[in-house]
XYZ file of C-alpha atoms in Angstrom:
739
model
C 7.951 31.452 2.173
C 5.800 29.086 3.994
C 6.315 30.473 7.269
C 5.341 34.039 5.770
C 2.201 32.294 4.453
C 1.227 31.034 7.908
C 1.634 34.407 9.698
C -0.240 36.219 7.150
C -3.859 37.820 7.569
C -6.646 36.563 5.533
C -6.243 38.770 2.548
C -2.573 38.625 2.316
C -2.464 34.998 2.885
C -4.739 34.623 -0.457
C -2.277 37.088 -2.333
C 0.835 35.307 -1.360
C -0.822 31.867 -2.063
C -1.722 32.796 -5.503
C 1.952 34.050 -6.160
C 3.477 31.150 -4.505
C 1.339 28.588 -6.191
C 1.418 30.504 -9.511
C 3.602 27.761 -11.299
C 5.108 24.620 -9.742
C 6.355 21.502 -11.488
C 4.994 18.543 -9.623
C 5.377 14.871 -10.546
C 1.995 13.109 -11.285
C 2.395 9.477 -10.197
C 0.050 6.504 -11.644
C 2.208 3.499 -10.781
C 5.693 2.595 -9.740
C 6.659 2.856 -13.376
C 4.574 5.845 -14.378
C 5.909 9.086 -13.007
C 5.518 12.122 -15.267
C 6.257 15.853 -14.652
C 3.472 18.257 -15.001
C 2.944 22.080 -14.542
C 0.509 23.169 -11.916
C -0.690 26.458 -10.910
C -3.611 28.134 -8.940
C -5.581 30.381 -11.279
C -6.511 33.792 -10.114
C -9.911 32.910 -9.032
C -8.406 31.117 -6.114
C -10.583 28.245 -6.584
C -9.407 26.501 -10.009
C -6.189 24.493 -10.193
C -4.658 24.306 -13.826
C -2.079 21.627 -15.101
C -0.469 20.639 -18.166
C 2.360 18.378 -19.830
C 5.016 20.656 -21.221
C 4.599 18.150 -24.307
C 1.009 18.713 -24.463
C 0.934 22.086 -26.752
C -2.193 24.019 -25.784
C -3.806 21.201 -23.830
C -4.350 21.479 -20.261
C -6.734 20.209 -17.583
C -8.483 22.065 -14.837
C -10.462 21.169 -11.655
C -12.352 23.014 -9.100
C -10.920 22.998 -5.396
C -14.654 22.207 -4.685
C -14.093 18.977 -6.300
C -11.360 18.046 -3.672
C -12.541 16.386 -0.477
C -9.206 16.066 1.266
C -5.361 16.446 0.772
C -3.435 13.429 2.395
C 0.048 14.106 3.235
C 3.018 11.756 2.709
C 2.942 8.140 1.434
C -1.168 7.725 2.171
C -1.864 5.888 -0.890
C -1.058 2.495 -2.320
C 0.650 4.224 -5.308
C 2.985 6.520 -3.028
C 3.727 3.633 -0.923
C 5.072 1.667 -3.901
C 7.599 4.494 -4.553
C 8.385 5.314 -0.849
C 12.017 4.085 -1.223
C 12.392 6.519 -4.207
C 10.604 9.686 -2.818
C 10.674 10.654 0.880
C 7.108 11.144 2.488
C 7.714 14.807 3.063
C 7.674 15.233 -0.891
C 4.546 13.402 -1.438
C 0.855 14.117 -1.203
C -2.630 12.948 -2.561
C -5.467 15.165 -3.844
C -8.700 13.107 -2.822
C -11.774 13.873 -4.685
C -15.417 13.480 -4.171
C -17.419 10.681 -5.152
C -15.789 7.914 -7.632
C -13.315 10.269 -9.279
C -9.616 8.620 -9.001
C -7.386 10.374 -6.620
C -4.300 12.314 -7.647
C -0.845 11.187 -6.355
C 1.782 14.013 -6.607
C 5.545 14.512 -5.514
C 6.929 17.911 -5.276
C 10.490 19.120 -5.749
C 11.060 20.189 -2.190
C 9.531 19.554 1.161
C 8.635 23.366 1.107
C 6.791 23.179 -2.178
C 4.998 20.064 -0.885
C 3.772 22.019 2.238
C 2.708 24.945 0.169
C 0.470 22.822 -1.837
C -0.809 20.697 0.904
C -1.595 23.615 3.473
C -2.662 25.912 0.599
C -5.153 23.447 -0.863
C -6.233 22.498 2.653
C -7.053 26.201 3.396
C -8.732 26.686 -0.098
C -10.957 23.495 0.670
C -11.989 25.069 4.141
C -12.830 28.294 2.287
C -14.907 26.626 -0.002
C -16.778 24.657 2.641
C -17.633 27.657 4.829
C -18.958 29.890 2.299
C -22.324 31.218 2.937
C -24.890 31.092 0.260
C -24.180 34.426 -1.200
C -20.283 33.714 -1.304
C -21.071 30.237 -2.966
C -23.253 32.020 -5.537
C -20.746 34.693 -6.153
C -18.279 31.934 -6.988
C -20.394 29.852 -9.162
C -21.125 33.264 -11.231
C -17.509 33.983 -11.279
C -17.082 30.349 -12.203
C -19.385 30.916 -15.494
C -17.986 34.289 -16.306
C -14.304 32.577 -16.493
C -15.802 29.830 -18.916
C -17.437 32.186 -20.917
C -14.706 34.722 -21.567
C -13.121 32.707 -24.358
C -10.448 35.185 -25.244
C -9.474 35.932 -21.529
C -10.073 39.801 -21.923
C -12.215 40.078 -18.825
C -15.178 41.120 -20.933
C -17.804 38.993 -22.888
C -19.450 40.198 -26.065
C -22.919 39.053 -27.225
C -21.429 36.112 -29.126
C -19.977 35.027 -25.893
C -23.017 35.295 -24.046
C -25.089 33.470 -26.323
C -22.555 30.627 -26.023
C -22.757 30.766 -22.369
C -26.560 30.514 -22.439
C -25.976 27.237 -24.240
C -23.411 26.097 -21.517
C -26.057 27.051 -18.872
C -28.531 24.903 -20.111
C -31.047 27.393 -21.174
C -32.657 27.848 -24.787
C -33.530 31.534 -25.301
C -34.418 33.463 -28.612
C -31.625 35.566 -29.977
C -34.032 38.836 -29.516
C -34.799 38.129 -25.849
C -31.046 37.270 -25.122
C -29.896 40.734 -26.732
C -32.683 42.595 -24.729
C -31.266 41.143 -21.378
C -27.514 41.687 -22.686
C -28.452 45.302 -23.279
C -30.107 45.857 -20.017
C -26.864 44.717 -18.323
C -24.697 46.683 -20.679
C -24.631 50.115 -18.683
C -21.871 51.253 -20.527
C -23.325 50.682 -23.817
C -19.800 49.361 -25.037
C -20.937 46.037 -26.570
C -19.519 43.801 -23.872
C -19.987 42.971 -20.096
C -17.186 43.305 -17.553
C -17.633 40.969 -14.351
C -19.932 43.485 -12.356
C -22.180 43.833 -15.272
C -22.427 40.128 -15.782
C -23.419 39.908 -12.283
C -26.325 42.195 -13.170
C -27.041 40.197 -16.305
C -27.005 36.974 -14.416
C -29.491 38.594 -11.756
C -31.876 39.335 -14.671
C -31.538 36.101 -16.052
C -32.093 34.170 -12.490
C -35.144 36.021 -11.515
C -37.665 33.675 -10.221
C -41.338 34.625 -10.659
C -42.391 31.507 -8.553
C -40.306 32.731 -5.363
C -41.626 36.480 -5.983
C -45.343 35.273 -6.130
C -44.972 33.560 -2.552
C -43.073 36.591 -1.284
C -45.919 38.786 -2.650
C -48.639 36.743 -0.811
C -46.963 37.405 2.826
C -45.661 40.885 2.111
C -47.728 44.081 2.689
C -45.934 46.593 0.663
C -44.441 44.075 -1.774
C -40.708 45.194 -1.194
C -40.245 43.354 2.136
C -41.579 41.032 4.694
C -41.714 42.653 8.255
C -40.874 40.281 11.156
C -44.516 39.485 11.866
C -45.460 38.714 8.092
C -42.088 36.430 7.944
C -43.445 34.764 11.271
C -46.722 34.345 9.617
C -45.212 32.847 6.558
C -42.992 30.269 8.608
C -46.347 29.574 10.901
C -48.676 28.874 7.690
C -46.681 27.664 4.992
C -43.675 26.158 6.715
C -45.826 24.742 9.510
C -43.316 25.724 12.195
C -46.060 26.340 14.955
C -44.607 28.248 18.019
C -41.082 28.415 17.129
C -41.800 30.715 14.040
C -41.240 33.949 16.117
C -37.705 33.212 17.271
C -36.767 31.585 13.989
C -38.051 34.516 11.815
C -35.422 36.751 13.790
C -32.566 34.118 13.134
C -33.468 33.992 9.458
C -32.958 37.901 8.953
C -29.823 37.623 10.910
C -28.482 34.906 8.754
C -29.625 35.293 5.227
C -30.879 39.172 4.905
C -27.862 40.875 2.740
C -29.129 44.566 3.335
C -28.210 46.011 6.690
C -30.839 48.559 6.420
C -33.415 45.912 6.265
C -31.832 44.079 9.221
C -32.132 47.324 11.258
C -35.741 47.332 10.393
C -36.222 43.935 11.395
C -37.349 43.015 7.720
C -36.437 40.559 4.832
C -36.029 41.630 1.573
C -36.802 39.237 -1.763
C -32.953 38.616 -1.937
C -32.964 37.466 1.588
C -35.916 35.395 1.267
C -34.740 33.736 -1.716
C -31.407 33.041 -0.010
C -33.381 31.461 2.908
C -35.241 29.299 0.643
C -32.118 28.031 -1.110
C -30.171 27.332 2.120
C -30.015 24.228 4.142
C -32.359 25.814 6.640
C -34.824 25.911 3.638
C -34.090 22.611 2.133
C -36.648 19.697 2.388
C -34.598 17.703 5.084
C -35.415 18.628 8.713
C -32.304 20.419 10.262
C -32.533 18.743 13.438
C -32.533 15.243 12.200
C -29.064 16.317 10.335
C -27.661 16.135 14.036
C -27.318 13.129 16.507
C -30.772 13.170 17.615
C -31.549 9.391 18.412
C -31.242 7.492 21.578
C -27.881 5.425 21.318
C -28.088 3.633 24.361
C -30.627 0.664 23.095
C -29.418 -2.842 22.202
C -27.388 -3.082 18.783
C -30.531 -5.161 17.400
C -32.638 -2.048 17.749
C -30.765 -0.231 14.963
C -30.198 -0.404 11.280
C -26.529 -0.402 10.614
C -24.713 0.923 7.642
C -22.693 -2.166 5.994
C -20.735 -2.872 3.046
C -20.311 -5.948 1.180
C -17.020 -6.734 -0.726
C -15.408 -3.491 0.887
C -12.157 -4.158 -0.452
C -13.425 -3.699 -4.464
C -13.383 -0.388 -6.299
C -14.866 -2.198 -9.185
C -16.676 -5.266 -10.194
C -16.295 -8.633 -8.293
C -14.553 -10.656 -11.286
C -11.789 -8.322 -12.484
C -11.992 -5.084 -10.433
C -9.272 -3.658 -8.404
C -8.908 -4.372 -4.608
C -7.856 -1.361 -2.818
C -7.097 0.347 0.667
C -8.970 3.369 -0.873
C -12.202 1.472 -1.019
C -12.034 0.828 2.704
C -11.209 4.485 3.371
C -14.177 5.665 1.429
C -16.852 3.316 2.838
C -15.697 4.441 6.223
C -15.883 7.905 5.627
C -19.183 7.575 4.317
C -20.266 6.210 7.714
C -20.305 2.584 6.977
C -20.120 0.586 10.203
C -19.621 -2.932 8.930
C -16.950 -3.955 6.402
C -15.895 -7.043 4.978
C -12.441 -8.625 4.576
C -12.074 -11.615 2.578
C -8.881 -13.368 3.651
C -6.586 -15.702 1.797
C -3.344 -17.297 2.073
C -0.670 -15.121 0.481
C 2.228 -16.521 -1.259
C 4.948 -14.865 0.783
C 3.491 -15.902 4.474
C 1.200 -12.583 4.787
C -2.514 -13.140 4.481
C -4.043 -11.397 1.650
C -7.510 -9.722 0.751
C -9.214 -10.248 -2.470
C -12.393 -11.967 -4.051
C -11.351 -15.485 -4.020
C -11.058 -17.390 -7.299
C -11.326 -14.469 -9.264
C -8.860 -12.132 -11.143
C -9.458 -9.345 -8.658
C -6.404 -7.626 -7.414
C -4.702 -8.366 -3.806
C -3.818 -6.281 -1.064
C -2.158 -7.222 2.209
C -4.324 -7.924 5.175
C -2.138 -6.258 7.648
C -2.620 -2.812 5.439
C -6.099 -3.280 5.503
C -6.189 -3.548 9.383
C -3.838 -0.331 9.341
C -6.195 1.369 7.158
C -9.204 0.423 9.138
C -7.431 1.490 12.504
C -6.787 4.880 10.868
C -10.342 5.567 9.481
C -12.663 3.717 11.659
C -13.958 6.621 13.734
C -13.388 9.896 11.695
C -16.955 9.956 10.425
C -18.681 8.316 13.518
C -17.627 7.218 17.027
C -19.797 4.362 17.040
C -18.609 0.762 16.953
C -16.906 -0.690 13.553
C -17.900 -4.398 12.894
C -15.130 -6.188 11.123
C -16.969 -9.193 9.211
C -13.950 -11.591 8.372
C -14.253 -14.112 5.678
C -11.488 -16.530 6.702
C -10.223 -19.036 4.292
C -6.600 -18.983 5.482
C -4.639 -21.707 6.680
C -3.957 -22.480 10.291
C -0.528 -20.824 10.100
C -1.698 -17.833 8.517
C -4.751 -17.411 10.706
C -1.986 -17.217 13.263
C -0.570 -14.176 11.683
C -3.966 -12.635 11.170
C -4.552 -12.843 14.879
C -1.180 -11.088 15.491
C -1.951 -8.309 13.267
C -5.443 -7.803 14.737
C -4.051 -7.745 18.335
C -0.916 -5.606 17.510
C -2.359 -3.110 15.116
C -5.755 -2.397 16.732
C -4.816 -2.848 20.166
C -7.460 -1.233 22.799
C -9.725 -0.495 19.794
C -10.383 -4.050 19.580
C -13.094 -5.481 21.994
C -11.248 -8.193 23.805
C -13.223 -8.598 27.275
C -16.884 -8.996 28.296
C -18.170 -5.550 29.062
C -17.983 -4.798 32.719
C -16.753 -8.374 33.050
C -20.374 -9.640 33.244
C -22.244 -11.726 30.970
C -24.664 -9.404 28.860
C -28.247 -10.203 29.281
C -29.107 -8.468 26.009
C -26.864 -6.820 23.199
C -24.705 -4.021 24.265
C -25.360 -0.642 22.862
C -23.576 1.663 20.341
C -23.100 4.049 23.190
C -21.306 1.334 25.460
C -19.183 0.302 22.451
C -18.094 3.631 21.277
C -14.371 3.659 19.723
C -14.450 -0.161 19.609
C -14.100 -2.510 16.641
C -15.787 -5.514 16.988
C -14.805 -8.766 15.098
C -17.218 -11.150 13.678
C -15.788 -14.252 12.424
C -15.947 -18.046 12.575
C -15.935 -19.268 16.106
C -14.350 -22.397 17.683
C -15.985 -23.959 20.544
C -18.913 -22.983 22.570
C -19.646 -19.714 24.614
C -18.521 -21.392 27.808
C -15.137 -22.640 26.332
C -14.354 -19.050 25.079
C -14.820 -17.379 28.446
C -12.171 -19.953 29.642
C -8.475 -19.318 29.115
C -8.086 -22.434 27.263
C -9.588 -23.607 23.860
C -10.308 -27.013 22.314
C -9.870 -27.403 18.474
C -13.258 -28.358 18.136
C -15.114 -26.407 15.244
C -18.570 -25.273 15.727
C -19.813 -22.226 13.257
C -22.699 -20.323 13.205
C -24.149 -19.680 9.580
C -23.295 -16.083 8.883
C -25.591 -15.403 5.878
C -28.846 -14.679 4.821
C -27.969 -15.539 1.036
C -29.654 -13.572 -1.690
C -29.201 -12.652 -5.492
C -28.851 -9.168 -6.968
C -32.541 -8.544 -7.245
C -34.270 -10.285 -4.306
C -32.355 -11.956 -1.446
C -33.584 -15.528 -0.563
C -33.059 -17.225 2.787
C -33.251 -20.894 3.760
C -34.576 -22.320 7.175
C -31.766 -22.707 9.672
C -30.462 -26.095 10.258
C -31.285 -27.997 13.478
C -27.982 -27.118 14.799
C -25.834 -23.986 13.480
C -23.408 -26.168 11.748
C -22.135 -26.269 8.293
C -19.412 -29.178 7.516
C -18.883 -27.483 4.210
C -17.326 -24.432 5.312
C -13.173 -24.555 5.496
C -12.244 -23.425 8.556
C -8.858 -23.739 10.037
C -8.809 -25.469 13.629
C -6.666 -22.548 14.993
C -7.273 -21.862 18.641
C -4.930 -18.769 18.002
C -7.291 -17.256 15.674
C -10.490 -18.376 17.491
C -8.602 -15.954 19.799
C -8.011 -16.838 23.298
C -4.406 -16.919 23.383
C -4.361 -13.314 21.985
C -7.233 -12.326 24.298
C -9.023 -11.326 21.091
C -12.513 -12.659 21.505
C -14.915 -12.660 18.546
C -17.983 -10.527 18.936
C -20.393 -13.532 18.573
C -18.508 -14.768 21.806
C -18.654 -11.467 23.781
C -22.195 -11.048 22.885
C -23.637 -14.678 23.277
C -27.064 -13.691 21.667
C -25.372 -12.546 18.584
C -26.519 -15.152 16.428
C -26.495 -14.731 12.660
C -28.434 -17.596 10.951
C -30.616 -18.284 8.066
C -34.498 -17.910 8.613
C -37.593 -18.182 6.797
C -39.001 -14.873 5.298
C -42.385 -16.374 4.914
C -43.458 -15.657 8.279
C -43.026 -11.685 8.374
C -44.151 -11.045 11.937
C -41.946 -13.917 13.376
C -38.993 -12.331 11.205
C -39.475 -8.916 12.830
C -39.777 -10.203 16.141
C -36.677 -12.436 15.793
C -34.687 -8.993 14.821
C -35.832 -7.320 17.879
C -33.377 -9.666 19.760
C -30.737 -10.779 17.304
C -28.689 -9.282 14.546
C -29.250 -10.496 10.822
C -26.796 -9.784 8.228
C -27.850 -10.095 4.440
C -25.535 -9.659 1.765
C -25.811 -10.262 -2.381
C -25.205 -13.759 -3.462
C -21.713 -14.698 -4.841
C -23.212 -16.254 -7.918
C -23.449 -13.061 -9.704
C -21.050 -12.037 -12.489
C -21.052 -8.250 -11.479
C -21.164 -6.160 -8.393
C -25.103 -5.382 -8.657
C -27.138 -4.780 -5.342
C -30.499 -6.012 -4.334
C -33.221 -3.485 -2.998
C -32.412 -3.048 0.819
C -35.790 -1.799 1.506
C -37.270 -5.434 1.621
C -34.765 -6.182 4.320
C -35.374 -3.250 6.495
C -39.276 -3.541 6.197
C -38.466 -6.970 8.475
C -36.098 -5.361 10.592
C -32.845 -6.974 9.590
C -30.134 -4.448 10.767
C -26.891 -5.559 8.781
C -27.996 -5.160 5.144
C -24.690 -5.123 3.279
C -24.346 -3.535 -0.226
C -21.494 -3.031 -2.755
C -20.810 0.806 -1.902
C -18.690 0.674 -5.300
C -21.752 0.216 -7.224
C -23.828 3.489 -7.888
C -27.538 3.462 -8.501
C -31.051 3.108 -6.793
C -29.953 0.719 -4.173
C -27.126 2.815 -2.841
C -29.247 6.010 -3.196
C -31.775 4.366 -0.786
C -28.919 3.468 1.580
C -27.346 6.816 1.533
C -30.881 8.223 2.112
C -31.572 6.254 5.057
C -28.442 6.952 6.738
C -28.232 10.518 5.939
C -29.953 11.076 9.064
C -28.668 10.979 12.770
C -25.229 12.936 12.087
C -24.618 10.209 9.401
C -23.096 7.931 12.201
C -24.252 4.595 10.386
C -26.732 3.744 13.251
C -30.471 4.550 12.754
C -32.670 3.499 15.570
C -35.508 1.425 14.386
C -39.169 2.756 15.280
C -40.859 1.443 18.595
C -43.107 -1.272 16.696
C -39.874 -2.745 15.352
C -38.089 -2.966 18.624
C -40.977 -4.565 20.637
C -40.262 -8.279 21.033
C -44.234 -9.129 20.927
C -45.063 -6.744 18.022
C -47.452 -8.130 15.524
C -46.449 -5.877 12.710
C -45.948 -7.536 9.265
C -44.982 -5.353 5.989
C -47.686 -7.150 4.377
C -50.440 -5.811 6.563
C -49.417 -2.835 8.094
C -53.133 -1.708 8.537
C -53.350 -4.458 11.271
C -50.756 -2.464 13.426
C -52.445 -1.177 16.601
C -51.181 2.533 16.057
C -51.855 2.415 12.249
C -52.126 5.821 11.001
C -51.659 6.478 7.180
C -50.812 9.917 5.900
C -51.495 11.658 2.676
C -48.127 13.069 1.235
C -48.844 15.908 -1.529
C -45.868 17.434 -3.346
C -46.269 20.215 -5.937
C -43.300 20.317 -8.045
C -42.844 23.903 -9.044
C -39.661 24.566 -10.632
C -35.820 23.600 -11.071
C -32.798 25.816 -11.055
C -29.486 25.344 -13.067
C -29.849 21.662 -13.838
C -26.533 20.145 -15.077
C -26.127 18.958 -18.925
C -26.364 15.345 -19.760
C -24.833 15.511 -23.322
C -21.899 17.893 -23.247
C -22.252 18.634 -27.082
C -22.387 22.464 -27.563
C -26.064 22.727 -28.740
C -27.489 20.106 -26.458
C -30.182 21.181 -23.795
C -31.907 19.017 -21.510
C -35.713 18.294 -21.269
C -36.234 17.577 -17.730
C -38.976 16.005 -15.829
C -39.206 14.981 -12.155
C -40.212 11.655 -10.676
C -41.028 11.125 -7.203
C -40.440 7.438 -5.947
C -41.798 5.833 -2.558
C -40.063 3.002 -1.167
C -41.307 1.337 2.123
C -43.965 -1.692 2.858
C -45.328 -3.192 -0.217
C -48.528 -1.094 -0.044
C -46.411 2.200 -0.080
C -44.259 1.401 -3.108
C -45.362 3.985 -5.819
C -43.978 6.392 -8.577
C -45.369 9.625 -9.996
C -43.628 11.955 -12.548
C -44.329 15.293 -14.113
C -44.147 16.041 -17.507
C -41.117 17.260 -19.438
C -40.202 20.798 -20.075
C -38.518 21.196 -23.756
C -35.199 22.813 -23.830
C -34.722 24.316 -20.486
C -32.453 23.007 -17.840
C -31.687 26.403 -16.426
C -35.347 27.416 -14.980
C -37.761 24.895 -15.852
C -41.388 25.466 -14.369
C -43.606 22.497 -13.965
C -46.386 23.560 -11.277
C -47.758 19.903 -11.084
C -48.812 18.086 -7.902
C -48.067 14.531 -7.230
C -50.110 12.681 -4.463
C -49.387 9.632 -2.442
C -50.702 7.639 0.464
C -48.051 6.390 2.966
C -49.159 3.342 5.214
C -46.110 3.057 7.297
C -44.477 6.465 7.449
C -41.581 5.013 9.709
C -40.131 2.826 7.172
C -40.756 5.023 4.054
C -38.083 6.576 1.897
C -38.876 9.271 -0.570
C -36.401 9.333 -3.709
C -36.662 12.570 -6.062
C -35.206 12.127 -9.519
C -34.711 14.480 -12.322
C -34.079 12.988 -15.691
C -33.759 14.374 -19.446
C -36.652 13.148 -21.152
C -35.886 11.058 -24.452
C -38.869 9.844 -26.612
C -36.796 7.253 -28.561
C -34.651 5.956 -25.853
C -34.153 5.573 -22.047
C -34.309 8.897 -20.236
C -30.996 10.094 -18.991
C -30.248 10.535 -15.437
C -29.674 14.136 -14.221
C -29.641 14.273 -10.425
C -31.634 12.660 -7.393
C -32.010 13.339 -3.592
C -33.351 10.544 -1.288
C -34.507 10.786 2.350
C -36.807 9.279 5.026
C -40.296 10.164 5.215
C -39.816 11.176 8.800
C -37.065 13.684 7.909
C -39.259 15.764 5.237
C -39.974 19.406 6.160
C -43.414 20.635 5.039
C -43.826 23.835 3.095
C -41.988 25.617 0.573
C -38.642 23.568 0.206
C -35.726 23.037 -2.182
C -34.259 19.707 -3.034
C -30.502 20.073 -3.549
C -29.647 17.248 -6.041
C -26.821 14.667 -6.123
C -24.931 13.147 -8.888
C -25.085 9.442 -9.427
C -22.099 8.903 -7.146
C -24.117 10.513 -4.355
C -22.043 13.854 -4.503
C -23.317 17.503 -4.478
C -24.023 19.143 -7.916
C -24.472 22.655 -6.493
C -26.551 24.822 -7.458
C -28.808 22.331 -9.064
C -32.136 21.841 -7.205
C -35.812 21.495 -7.284
C -38.399 23.923 -5.563
C -41.452 22.096 -4.278
C -44.268 22.852 -1.838
C -44.799 19.839 0.598
C -47.830 19.147 2.388
C -48.486 16.038 4.815
C -51.999 15.531 6.266
C -53.686 12.884 7.973
C -55.919 10.398 5.843
C -59.529 10.926 6.884
């Protein structure tokens, strides 16, 4: 059957896939002792997977293929590894979900059935990811039709439509709702089939605010001719000379009418599809690509960095997991932390020492890092080892590092030469760099022999959850209180594994006084500085990383497992440059003689403040916060600026009562940005509550330098940082020089 599937045409493929995945019995596995059968099937829409227990009566669960990030084949989870002796790899697979939703480990009854699900779901994921804007909208409309059609007769009566409107987060009086229903019910049957429902949806989602913009540039009110579209792109979208070529590209990409295309024109439908696309979003498309110079010293880059990478939850009782490393690396993280302790069976383990967090095997961590280090980015990964092991288990660690990572691990000087500056991300592509305690001096480590003499660098600028604090560096970089085994094998000469600090002799990570902002910025043009949250906290909260970026600190480590403002800022900064985990600092942050200080940005020689004006126009299909049937959100939009102290600001719109479907604000928020190169802009949508704290609906954060001016959509993300289509905010952005 699977051979037949693979050899089929696209349409035949989906027909056969629906037939073959119509009903399967798979084991859902949660642990070595929890393995239960579940009935699975792919629903007729080709995008929804349904499953239930045979003992669950009418109860069942569903999830959309769009929620699935990837399918891992074989024993590629800790749970499936634990049952490897019971079930062979060709029966096992894992569905990996976006965000922080737990994965689904499954065991099929035959290798053929496993392959049908593995390859079938992968094909469906690819199909979902490659949909154009129209296909994505059609799928979304179909999903709503399925949800509203409670009796599954392929039709919706008016009662079902009324419930649908509540589900879609819109409050509408019964008279108006009946009017729209009657307009869509062309057959006057008292119910809507799918085609009529599409018409109903189109009436419901007519956007006057987009129509008004369209009318401003359309000569006949029906279409935008090529020259009119060019004019819109030049005047409103501020595209300048490229507007002519871009106009034709947009017509070719987004205009659904073939006759309009032949005429060289864009209809209102095409215009709205363009505005809702990634090209019409607030984020500059060219900044999504790898657009920065990657040949400069490492100290010239901000580096996406994780703290306590092994944890999925809090640092006192949370679960340690290989999945945490996988998720961090897939998000573009380039510096991961490994806390190593003696294991009871002679194998080193990784966990948060002296706590109730679970333990994972060091060897498995290194194998996982090897597999996932370069899936999201080719640029180097820094392995930050916190070594608490005995001499004997340090030796085992060194052997695992050498044997598992092999040529990936940086083990020699680049070109055999003592470097005059830190190497670049480009030079270190595909390499894993070890940051660990160093034994002996630089010259000693260049020799084949090592002494047992201990000499550490201080590797932390210690901080608490709210505001990192640091101390003055000691006269010599020594810390007698650190427990470091005097193990020459782990100090890595006998295995030819030189620590990164040895290879790059200028790589000093030390404490430094933050009171002298300019000196700290200058210091960070030459050296790498790592910041991470204080270990004295009782949770896994984060500090605001912006303060550290303002003075040029490169490795600002955060708890990736903790959602919130701080991770929104981190994701926002590293969303640019192909999400490669490295962002080039601006030139005034790379100049060793810079006089810049974040406290006085106006003293910078090329100081040029800008005015940011954001007209918040409308919102589209905002998700519900409270899932109760009658609950409708009262949305407001807040714009937050993070940067140097003078740039910190927040402004918000009023709230709109009972409308999360198509709220309209038409309110303008204004800001002065003194250091645009360091500013991040965060858009937050909340459900207003007079009596208690507002509920979070969605957010999107991006660097100020990545903002596109003009009429733009902001595609919202969940608290976990995952997309929640088609939820968006429509804005008009203006950026001008301050006169």
